[in-house]
Amino acid sequence: MFGRILLLVATLGIFHAAFSTYEHLSYLKALERPEGSLPPDIVVETLLSLVLGIIGACLNAPPLKEITWSSEMRKHKIDDMDSRLGFASYVNRGKRIFSTSNVSSKLQ
Amino acid sequence: MSNVQGALAKLASYRAKNTRESRQTFETGLLVLKSGKTSGLGDEEWSFYEQLILSALDIGRIDVADQCLTKLSVKFPESPRVDVLNGIRMEATESPEKVLAYYDHLMKIDPANVSAWRRRVSVLRRLGRLDKAVEELNELLDTVYTDSEGWLELADMYSLCNQYPSALQALSHALLLSPQNPFTFLQFAETAYTSGDLPLALKMYLVVIEMNDSEDADAIPLGISVRAWWGAKLCTRQLVLSSSYHGSPSNTPVPKNLALLDELATERVLTAYSGEKGVQTRSLVSGWMSGR
């Protein structure tokens, strides 16, 4: 949450700095001295937005996953790894065990 | 509704892990289907239908399967994947000869349709014609070597007929294809133990334990480590008791520090039963360990 706020503030800061630069350059063009330097506060705003953006992106990152195979394999169960679904037979006792007529006869 | 969201997340995890919990999948999927929110799923909608069809057929709800199958056929009219699903649906009601003829027809149209070939093998196995099934599966695996599921299925079929050396061969191909998977090593170790090749079984059990290593050496073993330590204990116990072992069929040497391994395996198995869940059975286990 905090990371997202920081990221939002940083984005707004960057856009604001960009817009200010554009305004400043058009101001300089109007005064016919296009080689003037950028005012320092815009530079400071840009750099500050960059730093805040980096911090916000780091805080906003999704939780880290493990990289070793063994940690990944520890999450699996034998039934899942051996299920061989491509060869599974879908004609089995399930039809008889789970059919609704069985359920109603049990409830009587 | 967060109910539907939770259901969708559960179904997605089932798809990713290849779980075959058909009743749970069906009930969750039916919930999503009845809520009518299936159109908002995007591309996931079609794999959701496929999953629901398979689980519905598994528990005998053919009406729901037909409903989803019509939706899929409307969307993907000429797809081989939908054709194979159609075949599976036919398996539930039609005679096996008709189904085999249908799969033959699919393979004639498109010789590269491996799923239709796999379904043929599955139907042949279900009918009891194991010799034909093994023959066809061998052909399939000659053509498509990288089918890891196929090698596991072949090993299962050989084990069913007690032909353990052939099963071990098939499992070794599966091991080549997925060398990071400890479950295949465990199956290899257990097949070797069943066929009487104790040193090979012990070696493979130790490989499983090594693969499943956690950083803390004194931690309670969990998951397949318990099974692997049990296997190691069984092997070392028999090897220690029979001082002259008459050679393993695969010429695997017996490890040098057998007595130490035996002690270690005993200690690890007993530790596995010292957690809060295992404490009740611990007395049984230690009784077995010290007896005989």
Tab-separated table of C-alpha atoms in Angstrom:
chain	number	residue	atom	x	y	z
A	1	MET	CA	0.000	0.000	0.000
A	2	PHE	CA	2.746	2.400	1.010
A	3	GLY	CA	4.724	1.366	-2.065
A	4	ARG	CA	1.817	2.189	-4.318
A	5	ILE	CA	1.380	5.628	-2.758
A	6	LEU	CA	5.075	6.367	-3.271
A	7	LEU	CA	4.881	5.163	-6.859
A	8	LEU	CA	1.870	7.409	-7.508
A	9	VAL	CA	3.589	10.445	-5.946
A	10	ALA	CA	6.730	9.788	-7.996
A	11	THR	CA	4.741	9.474	-11.238
A	12	LEU	CA	2.899	12.722	-10.548
A	13	GLY	CA	6.211	14.408	-9.736
A	14	ILE	CA	7.780	13.259	-13.008
A	15	PHE	CA	4.822	14.460	-15.050
A	16	HIS	CA	4.819	17.775	-13.218
A	17	ALA	CA	8.555	18.256	-13.806
A	18	ALA	CA	8.151	17.377	-17.496
A	19	PHE	CA	5.331	19.848	-17.905
A	20	SER	CA	7.283	22.553	-16.074
A	21	THR	CA	10.268	21.973	-18.372
A	22	TYR	CA	8.038	22.322	-21.425
A	23	GLU	CA	6.539	25.528	-20.051
A	24	HIS	CA	9.980	26.883	-19.180
A	25	LEU	CA	11.361	26.139	-22.650
A	26	SER	CA	8.391	27.803	-24.348
A	27	TYR	CA	8.905	30.768	-22.022
A	28	LEU	CA	12.554	30.973	-23.089
A	29	LYS	CA	11.556	30.679	-26.751
A	30	ALA	CA	9.106	33.545	-26.275
A	31	LEU	CA	11.913	35.660	-24.808
A	32	GLU	CA	14.164	34.623	-27.736
A	33	ARG	CA	16.978	33.119	-25.688
A	34	PRO	CA	16.488	29.366	-26.236
A	35	GLU	CA	19.900	28.450	-24.779
A	36	GLY	CA	18.983	29.260	-21.185
A	37	SER	CA	19.593	26.647	-18.499
A	38	LEU	CA	16.889	24.756	-16.649
A	39	PRO	CA	15.920	26.128	-13.219
A	40	PRO	CA	17.413	24.009	-10.431
A	41	ASP	CA	14.133	23.229	-8.675
A	42	ILE	CA	12.849	21.281	-11.710
A	43	VAL	CA	16.058	19.194	-11.665
A	44	VAL	CA	15.648	18.539	-7.942
A	45	GLU	CA	11.992	17.572	-8.454
A	46	THR	CA	12.942	15.106	-11.199
A	47	LEU	CA	15.699	13.447	-9.177
A	48	LEU	CA	13.513	13.238	-6.072
A	49	SER	CA	10.703	11.638	-8.096
A	50	LEU	CA	13.205	9.110	-9.470
A	51	VAL	CA	14.370	8.103	-5.983
A	52	LEU	CA	10.821	7.882	-4.622
A	53	GLY	CA	9.777	5.868	-7.680
A	54	ILE	CA	12.568	3.359	-7.159
A	55	ILE	CA	11.684	2.914	-3.491
A	56	GLY	CA	7.980	2.580	-4.339
A	57	ALA	CA	8.638	-0.023	-7.057
A	58	CYS	CA	10.787	-2.068	-4.682
A	59	LEU	CA	8.108	-2.031	-1.973
A	60	ASN	CA	5.377	-2.799	-4.485
A	61	ALA	CA	7.082	-5.905	-5.876
A	62	PRO	CA	5.201	-9.263	-5.499
A	63	PRO	CA	6.519	-11.691	-2.849
A	64	LEU	CA	9.746	-13.442	-3.847
A	65	LYS	CA	9.673	-17.093	-4.927
A	66	GLU	CA	12.295	-19.712	-4.178
A	67	ILE	CA	14.751	-20.625	-6.896
A	68	THR	CA	15.859	-24.134	-6.025
A	69	TRP	CA	14.165	-27.181	-7.565
A	70	SER	CA	13.972	-28.892	-4.182
A	71	SER	CA	11.904	-26.106	-2.662
A	72	GLU	CA	9.547	-26.257	-5.644
A	73	MET	CA	9.254	-30.046	-5.482
A	74	ARG	CA	8.509	-29.934	-1.763
A	75	LYS	CA	5.155	-28.326	-2.531
A	76	HIS	CA	3.949	-31.211	-4.706
A	77	LYS	CA	2.235	-34.422	-3.636
A	78	ILE	CA	2.815	-37.894	-5.046
A	79	ASP	CA	-0.773	-38.144	-6.341
A	80	ASP	CA	-0.321	-34.999	-8.402
A	81	MET	CA	3.020	-36.018	-9.873
A	82	ASP	CA	1.824	-39.509	-10.777
A	83	SER	CA	-1.624	-38.610	-12.093
A	84	ARG	CA	-0.810	-39.238	-15.801
A	85	LEU	CA	-3.965	-37.466	-16.914
A	86	GLY	CA	-3.321	-38.115	-20.606
A	87	PHE	CA	-3.784	-41.849	-20.035
A	88	ALA	CA	-6.415	-41.673	-17.314
A	89	SER	CA	-9.445	-43.878	-17.678
A	90	TYR	CA	-12.660	-41.927	-17.287
A	91	VAL	CA	-14.798	-45.053	-17.276
A	92	ASN	CA	-14.625	-46.272	-13.713
A	93	ARG	CA	-16.756	-46.847	-10.648
A	94	GLY	CA	-17.229	-43.102	-10.198
A	95	LYS	CA	-20.415	-43.249	-12.225
A	96	ARG	CA	-21.961	-45.695	-9.780
A	97	ILE	CA	-20.612	-44.194	-6.582
A	98	PHE	CA	-21.450	-40.562	-7.260
A	99	SER	CA	-24.661	-40.838	-9.257
A	100	THR	CA	-27.641	-38.994	-7.774
A	101	SER	CA	-29.916	-42.057	-7.727
A	102	ASN	CA	-27.491	-43.616	-5.234
A	103	VAL	CA	-27.669	-40.543	-3.038
A	104	SER	CA	-31.469	-40.509	-2.958
A	105	SER	CA	-31.640	-44.216	-2.139
A	106	LYS	CA	-29.241	-43.615	0.766
A	107	LEU	CA	-31.416	-40.813	2.123
A	108	GLN	CA	-34.536	-42.985	2.271
B	1	MET	CA	-18.576	-12.626	-5.726
B	2	SER	CA	-15.423	-13.647	-3.922
B	3	ASN	CA	-16.779	-17.197	-3.832
B	4	VAL	CA	-16.435	-17.453	-7.584
B	5	GLN	CA	-12.977	-15.855	-7.447
B	6	GLY	CA	-11.821	-18.350	-4.837
B	7	ALA	CA	-13.311	-21.192	-6.889
B	8	LEU	CA	-11.506	-20.017	-10.032
B	9	ALA	CA	-8.193	-19.755	-8.194
B	10	LYS	CA	-8.628	-23.288	-6.816
B	11	LEU	CA	-9.447	-24.666	-10.280
B	12	ALA	CA	-6.427	-22.903	-11.773
B	13	SER	CA	-4.155	-24.472	-9.162
B	14	TYR	CA	-5.667	-27.897	-9.911
B	15	ARG	CA	-4.911	-27.372	-13.615
B	16	ALA	CA	-1.339	-26.321	-12.903
B	17	LYS	CA	-0.628	-29.285	-10.627
B	18	ASN	CA	-2.463	-31.954	-12.714
B	19	THR	CA	-4.553	-32.911	-9.710
B	20	ARG	CA	-7.277	-35.465	-10.253
B	21	GLU	CA	-9.726	-34.568	-7.504
B	22	SER	CA	-12.769	-35.059	-9.671
B	23	ARG	CA	-15.573	-34.595	-7.173
B	24	GLN	CA	-14.113	-31.395	-5.713
B	25	THR	CA	-13.286	-30.061	-9.180
B	26	PHE	CA	-16.805	-30.826	-10.363
B	27	GLU	CA	-18.526	-29.149	-7.414
B	28	THR	CA	-16.341	-26.050	-7.645
B	29	GLY	CA	-16.728	-25.906	-11.421
B	30	LEU	CA	-20.496	-26.323	-11.222
B	31	LEU	CA	-20.598	-23.384	-8.815
B	32	VAL	CA	-18.779	-21.201	-11.347
B	33	LEU	CA	-20.919	-22.458	-14.227
B	34	LYS	CA	-24.181	-21.789	-12.387
B	35	SER	CA	-23.078	-18.313	-11.357
B	36	GLY	CA	-23.009	-17.411	-15.031
B	37	LYS	CA	-19.764	-15.498	-14.791
B	38	THR	CA	-17.930	-17.678	-17.296
B	39	SER	CA	-17.898	-15.076	-20.069
B	40	GLY	CA	-15.630	-12.789	-18.081
B	41	LEU	CA	-12.794	-15.288	-17.910
B	42	GLY	CA	-11.264	-14.635	-21.290
B	43	ASP	CA	-8.902	-17.317	-22.536
B	44	GLU	CA	-9.168	-19.316	-19.342
B	45	GLU	CA	-12.799	-20.082	-20.091
B	46	TRP	CA	-11.973	-22.877	-22.539
B	47	SER	CA	-9.494	-24.701	-20.304
B	48	PHE	CA	-12.065	-24.345	-17.515
B	49	TYR	CA	-14.648	-26.091	-19.720
B	50	GLU	CA	-12.160	-28.836	-20.560
B	51	GLN	CA	-11.422	-29.407	-16.875
B	52	LEU	CA	-15.123	-29.456	-16.016
B	53	ILE	CA	-15.872	-31.950	-18.819
B	54	LEU	CA	-13.193	-34.370	-17.612
B	55	SER	CA	-14.225	-34.197	-13.962
B	56	ALA	CA	-17.927	-34.519	-14.867
B	57	LEU	CA	-17.206	-37.667	-16.891
B	58	ASP	CA	-15.153	-39.033	-14.038
B	59	ILE	CA	-18.093	-38.927	-11.637
B	60	GLY	CA	-20.788	-39.779	-14.150
B	61	ARG	CA	-22.515	-36.415	-14.723
B	62	ILE	CA	-22.697	-36.737	-18.493
B	63	ASP	CA	-25.350	-34.020	-18.853
B	64	VAL	CA	-23.004	-31.285	-17.637
B	65	ALA	CA	-20.203	-32.704	-19.789
B	66	ASP	CA	-22.440	-32.561	-22.877
B	67	GLN	CA	-23.391	-28.973	-22.118
B	68	CYS	CA	-19.766	-27.819	-21.940
B	69	LEU	CA	-18.770	-29.942	-24.940
B	70	THR	CA	-21.353	-28.235	-27.177
B	71	LYS	CA	-20.001	-24.846	-26.086
B	72	LEU	CA	-16.453	-25.908	-26.945
B	73	SER	CA	-17.414	-27.420	-30.318
B	74	VAL	CA	-19.204	-24.225	-31.262
B	75	LYS	CA	-16.147	-22.156	-30.457
B	76	PHE	CA	-13.465	-24.485	-31.905
B	77	PRO	CA	-15.119	-26.460	-34.717
B	78	GLU	CA	-12.136	-28.232	-36.301
B	79	SER	CA	-9.849	-28.578	-33.323
B	80	PRO	CA	-8.138	-31.976	-32.692
B	81	ARG	CA	-8.178	-31.243	-28.959
B	82	VAL	CA	-11.985	-30.948	-28.964
B	83	ASP	CA	-12.161	-34.117	-31.082
B	84	VAL	CA	-10.228	-36.029	-28.423
B	85	LEU	CA	-12.569	-34.647	-25.740
B	86	ASN	CA	-15.445	-35.876	-27.859
B	87	GLY	CA	-13.772	-39.278	-27.916
B	88	ILE	CA	-13.477	-39.324	-24.130
B	89	ARG	CA	-17.160	-38.435	-23.910
B	90	MET	CA	-17.908	-41.341	-26.281
B	91	GLU	CA	-15.899	-43.694	-24.055
B	92	ALA	CA	-18.447	-43.135	-21.310
B	93	THR	CA	-21.430	-44.402	-23.283
B	94	GLU	CA	-20.409	-46.152	-26.491
B	95	SER	CA	-18.910	-49.594	-27.002
B	96	PRO	CA	-15.103	-49.814	-26.934
B	97	GLU	CA	-14.826	-50.979	-30.563
B	98	LYS	CA	-16.660	-47.887	-31.748
B	99	VAL	CA	-14.411	-45.670	-29.651
B	100	LEU	CA	-11.240	-47.355	-30.948
B	101	ALA	CA	-12.508	-46.930	-34.514
B	102	TYR	CA	-13.152	-43.237	-33.817
B	103	TYR	CA	-9.622	-42.726	-32.510
B	104	ASP	CA	-8.221	-44.586	-35.531
B	105	HIS	CA	-10.196	-42.240	-37.744
B	106	LEU	CA	-8.790	-39.200	-35.893
B	107	MET	CA	-5.254	-40.498	-36.309
B	108	LYS	CA	-5.816	-41.077	-40.008
B	109	ILE	CA	-6.946	-37.489	-40.498
B	110	ASP	CA	-3.965	-36.139	-38.573
B	111	PRO	CA	-1.095	-38.600	-37.967
B	112	ALA	CA	0.499	-36.183	-35.509
B	113	ASN	CA	-2.422	-36.367	-33.082
B	114	VAL	CA	-0.563	-37.826	-30.116
B	115	SER	CA	-3.465	-37.338	-27.677
B	116	ALA	CA	-5.684	-39.623	-29.764
B	117	TRP	CA	-2.925	-42.267	-29.700
B	118	ARG	CA	-2.656	-41.956	-25.928
B	119	ARG	CA	-6.399	-42.387	-25.558
B	120	ARG	CA	-6.168	-45.567	-27.694
B	121	VAL	CA	-3.568	-46.946	-25.301
B	122	SER	CA	-5.741	-46.013	-22.338
B	123	VAL	CA	-8.833	-47.730	-23.818
B	124	LEU	CA	-6.814	-50.868	-24.640
B	125	ARG	CA	-5.495	-50.977	-21.080
B	126	ARG	CA	-8.979	-50.556	-19.635
B	127	LEU	CA	-10.233	-53.449	-21.759
B	128	GLY	CA	-7.560	-55.686	-20.313
B	129	ARG	CA	-5.613	-56.077	-23.570
B	130	LEU	CA	-2.373	-55.187	-21.839
B	131	ASP	CA	-0.115	-56.814	-24.441
B	132	LYS	CA	-1.609	-54.732	-27.233
B	133	ALA	CA	-1.533	-51.630	-25.032
B	134	VAL	CA	2.162	-52.125	-24.215
B	135	GLU	CA	2.954	-52.697	-27.901
B	136	GLU	CA	1.182	-49.509	-28.956
B	137	LEU	CA	2.693	-47.512	-26.121
B	138	ASN	CA	6.169	-48.679	-27.130
B	139	GLU	CA	5.445	-47.513	-30.684
B	140	LEU	CA	4.203	-44.172	-29.383
B	141	LEU	CA	7.303	-43.675	-27.248
B	142	ASP	CA	9.562	-44.610	-30.171
B	143	THR	CA	7.923	-41.811	-32.117
B	144	VAL	CA	7.615	-39.252	-29.328
B	145	TYR	CA	10.497	-39.848	-26.917
B	146	THR	CA	9.851	-36.836	-24.687
B	147	ASP	CA	6.507	-38.026	-23.355
B	148	SER	CA	7.411	-38.400	-19.699
B	149	GLU	CA	3.846	-39.382	-18.763
B	150	GLY	CA	4.032	-42.160	-21.339
B	151	TRP	CA	7.187	-43.642	-19.805
B	152	LEU	CA	5.585	-43.593	-16.356
B	153	GLU	CA	2.471	-45.274	-17.746
B	154	LEU	CA	4.642	-47.946	-19.416
B	155	ALA	CA	6.449	-48.588	-16.134
B	156	ASP	CA	3.100	-48.891	-14.396
B	157	MET	CA	1.870	-51.428	-16.958
B	158	TYR	CA	5.042	-53.537	-16.645
B	159	SER	CA	4.833	-53.429	-12.850
B	160	LEU	CA	1.258	-54.656	-13.118
B	161	CYS	CA	2.579	-57.781	-14.896
B	162	ASN	CA	5.473	-58.143	-12.416
B	163	GLN	CA	8.020	-57.471	-15.156
B	164	TYR	CA	10.187	-55.291	-12.968
B	165	PRO	CA	13.393	-55.086	-15.076
B	166	SER	CA	11.389	-53.670	-17.994
B	167	ALA	CA	9.636	-51.301	-15.596
B	168	LEU	CA	13.025	-50.124	-14.335
B	169	GLN	CA	14.132	-49.539	-17.925
B	170	ALA	CA	11.070	-47.422	-18.650
B	171	LEU	CA	11.581	-45.488	-15.418
B	172	SER	CA	15.199	-44.773	-16.322
B	173	HIS	CA	13.974	-43.085	-19.514
B	174	ALA	CA	11.568	-41.035	-17.416
B	175	LEU	CA	14.487	-40.126	-15.143
B	176	LEU	CA	16.496	-38.916	-18.131
B	177	LEU	CA	13.644	-36.673	-19.159
B	178	SER	CA	13.082	-35.072	-15.769
B	179	PRO	CA	16.254	-35.415	-13.704
B	180	GLN	CA	15.133	-32.862	-11.111
B	181	ASN	CA	11.998	-34.756	-10.107
B	182	PRO	CA	12.500	-36.708	-6.856
B	183	PHE	CA	9.143	-38.491	-7.231
B	184	THR	CA	10.380	-40.472	-10.240
B	185	PHE	CA	13.496	-41.462	-8.297
B	186	LEU	CA	11.268	-42.607	-5.450
B	187	GLN	CA	9.200	-44.736	-7.833
B	188	PHE	CA	12.429	-46.186	-9.249
B	189	ALA	CA	13.700	-47.002	-5.753
B	190	GLU	CA	10.436	-48.664	-4.754
B	191	THR	CA	10.277	-50.721	-7.967
B	192	ALA	CA	13.884	-51.827	-7.413
B	193	TYR	CA	13.061	-52.826	-3.825
B	194	THR	CA	9.991	-54.779	-4.972
B	195	SER	CA	12.063	-56.681	-7.509
B	196	GLY	CA	14.568	-57.622	-4.800
B	197	ASP	CA	17.502	-55.479	-5.932
B	198	LEU	CA	18.329	-54.047	-2.487
B	199	PRO	CA	21.620	-52.172	-3.135
B	200	LEU	CA	20.101	-50.352	-6.123
B	201	ALA	CA	17.014	-49.493	-4.091
B	202	LEU	CA	19.169	-48.174	-1.241
B	203	LYS	CA	21.223	-46.041	-3.625
B	204	MET	CA	18.090	-44.511	-5.131
B	205	TYR	CA	16.474	-43.863	-1.749
B	206	LEU	CA	19.592	-41.972	-0.700
B	207	VAL	CA	19.400	-39.948	-3.933
B	208	VAL	CA	15.806	-38.975	-3.092
B	209	ILE	CA	16.841	-37.929	0.403
B	210	GLU	CA	19.677	-35.852	-0.973
B	211	MET	CA	17.379	-34.158	-3.485
B	212	ASN	CA	14.849	-33.311	-0.833
B	213	ASP	CA	17.431	-31.835	1.513
B	214	SER	CA	16.515	-28.856	3.634
B	215	GLU	CA	19.189	-26.628	5.156
B	216	ASP	CA	18.602	-27.749	8.739
B	217	ALA	CA	20.085	-31.238	9.163
B	218	ASP	CA	18.284	-31.900	12.451
B	219	ALA	CA	14.843	-30.894	11.258
B	220	ILE	CA	11.978	-33.367	11.305
B	221	PRO	CA	11.795	-35.097	7.898
B	222	LEU	CA	8.658	-34.198	5.966
B	223	GLY	CA	6.886	-35.292	2.819
B	224	ILE	CA	8.603	-37.854	0.645
B	225	SER	CA	11.722	-37.759	2.847
B	226	VAL	CA	9.850	-39.854	5.415
B	227	ARG	CA	9.003	-42.406	2.750
B	228	ALA	CA	12.586	-42.399	1.497
B	229	TRP	CA	14.054	-42.829	5.006
B	230	TRP	CA	11.642	-45.712	5.622
B	231	GLY	CA	12.801	-47.307	2.370
B	232	ALA	CA	16.443	-46.824	3.299
B	233	LYS	CA	15.806	-48.374	6.728
B	234	LEU	CA	14.098	-51.421	5.179
B	235	CYS	CA	17.008	-51.921	2.779
B	236	THR	CA	19.773	-51.512	5.357
B	237	ARG	CA	17.998	-53.773	7.836
B	238	GLN	CA	17.792	-56.619	5.321
B	239	LEU	CA	21.341	-56.091	4.084
B	240	VAL	CA	22.715	-56.060	7.644
B	241	LEU	CA	20.818	-59.217	8.597
B	242	SER	CA	21.944	-61.226	5.567
B	243	SER	CA	25.708	-61.001	5.908
B	244	SER	CA	26.340	-62.611	2.525
B	245	TYR	CA	24.188	-60.845	-0.001
B	246	HIS	CA	24.048	-62.832	-3.222
B	247	GLY	CA	24.692	-59.943	-5.586
B	248	SER	CA	22.254	-57.470	-7.097
B	249	PRO	CA	20.980	-58.008	-10.655
B	250	SER	CA	22.229	-54.560	-11.600
B	251	ASN	CA	25.698	-55.130	-10.055
B	252	THR	CA	25.310	-52.246	-7.629
B	253	PRO	CA	27.860	-52.522	-4.807
B	254	VAL	CA	26.665	-52.573	-1.201
B	255	PRO	CA	27.715	-49.357	0.600
B	256	LYS	CA	30.702	-49.675	2.910
B	257	ASN	CA	29.327	-48.054	6.073
B	258	LEU	CA	26.194	-50.161	6.183
B	259	ALA	CA	25.881	-50.301	9.971
B	260	LEU	CA	26.263	-46.534	10.272
B	261	LEU	CA	23.641	-46.014	7.557
B	262	ASP	CA	21.322	-48.359	9.417
B	263	GLU	CA	21.746	-46.297	12.616
B	264	LEU	CA	21.196	-43.038	10.752
B	265	ALA	CA	18.069	-44.309	9.022
B	266	THR	CA	16.674	-45.571	12.351
B	267	GLU	CA	17.308	-42.201	13.989
B	268	ARG	CA	15.783	-40.243	11.106
B	269	VAL	CA	12.625	-42.369	10.958
B	270	LEU	CA	12.131	-42.069	14.703
B	271	THR	CA	12.622	-38.282	14.455
B	272	ALA	CA	9.973	-38.165	11.751
B	273	TYR	CA	7.512	-39.607	14.262
B	274	SER	CA	8.399	-37.156	17.026
B	275	GLY	CA	6.314	-34.262	15.702
B	276	GLU	CA	2.929	-33.544	17.265
B	277	LYS	CA	1.080	-35.685	14.715
B	278	GLY	CA	3.444	-38.636	14.837
B	279	VAL	CA	3.830	-39.063	18.567
B	280	GLN	CA	0.958	-41.516	18.929
B	281	THR	CA	2.413	-44.014	16.477
B	282	ARG	CA	5.963	-43.595	17.715
B	283	SER	CA	5.712	-46.492	20.147
B	284	LEU	CA	4.622	-48.810	17.311
B	285	VAL	CA	7.502	-47.674	15.141
B	286	SER	CA	10.166	-48.055	17.823
B	287	GLY	CA	8.756	-51.470	18.690
B	288	TRP	CA	9.220	-52.586	15.098
B	289	MET	CA	12.706	-51.109	14.945
B	290	SER	CA	13.986	-52.957	17.996
B	291	GLY	CA	12.148	-56.231	17.424
B	292	ARG	CA	13.566	-59.247	15.643
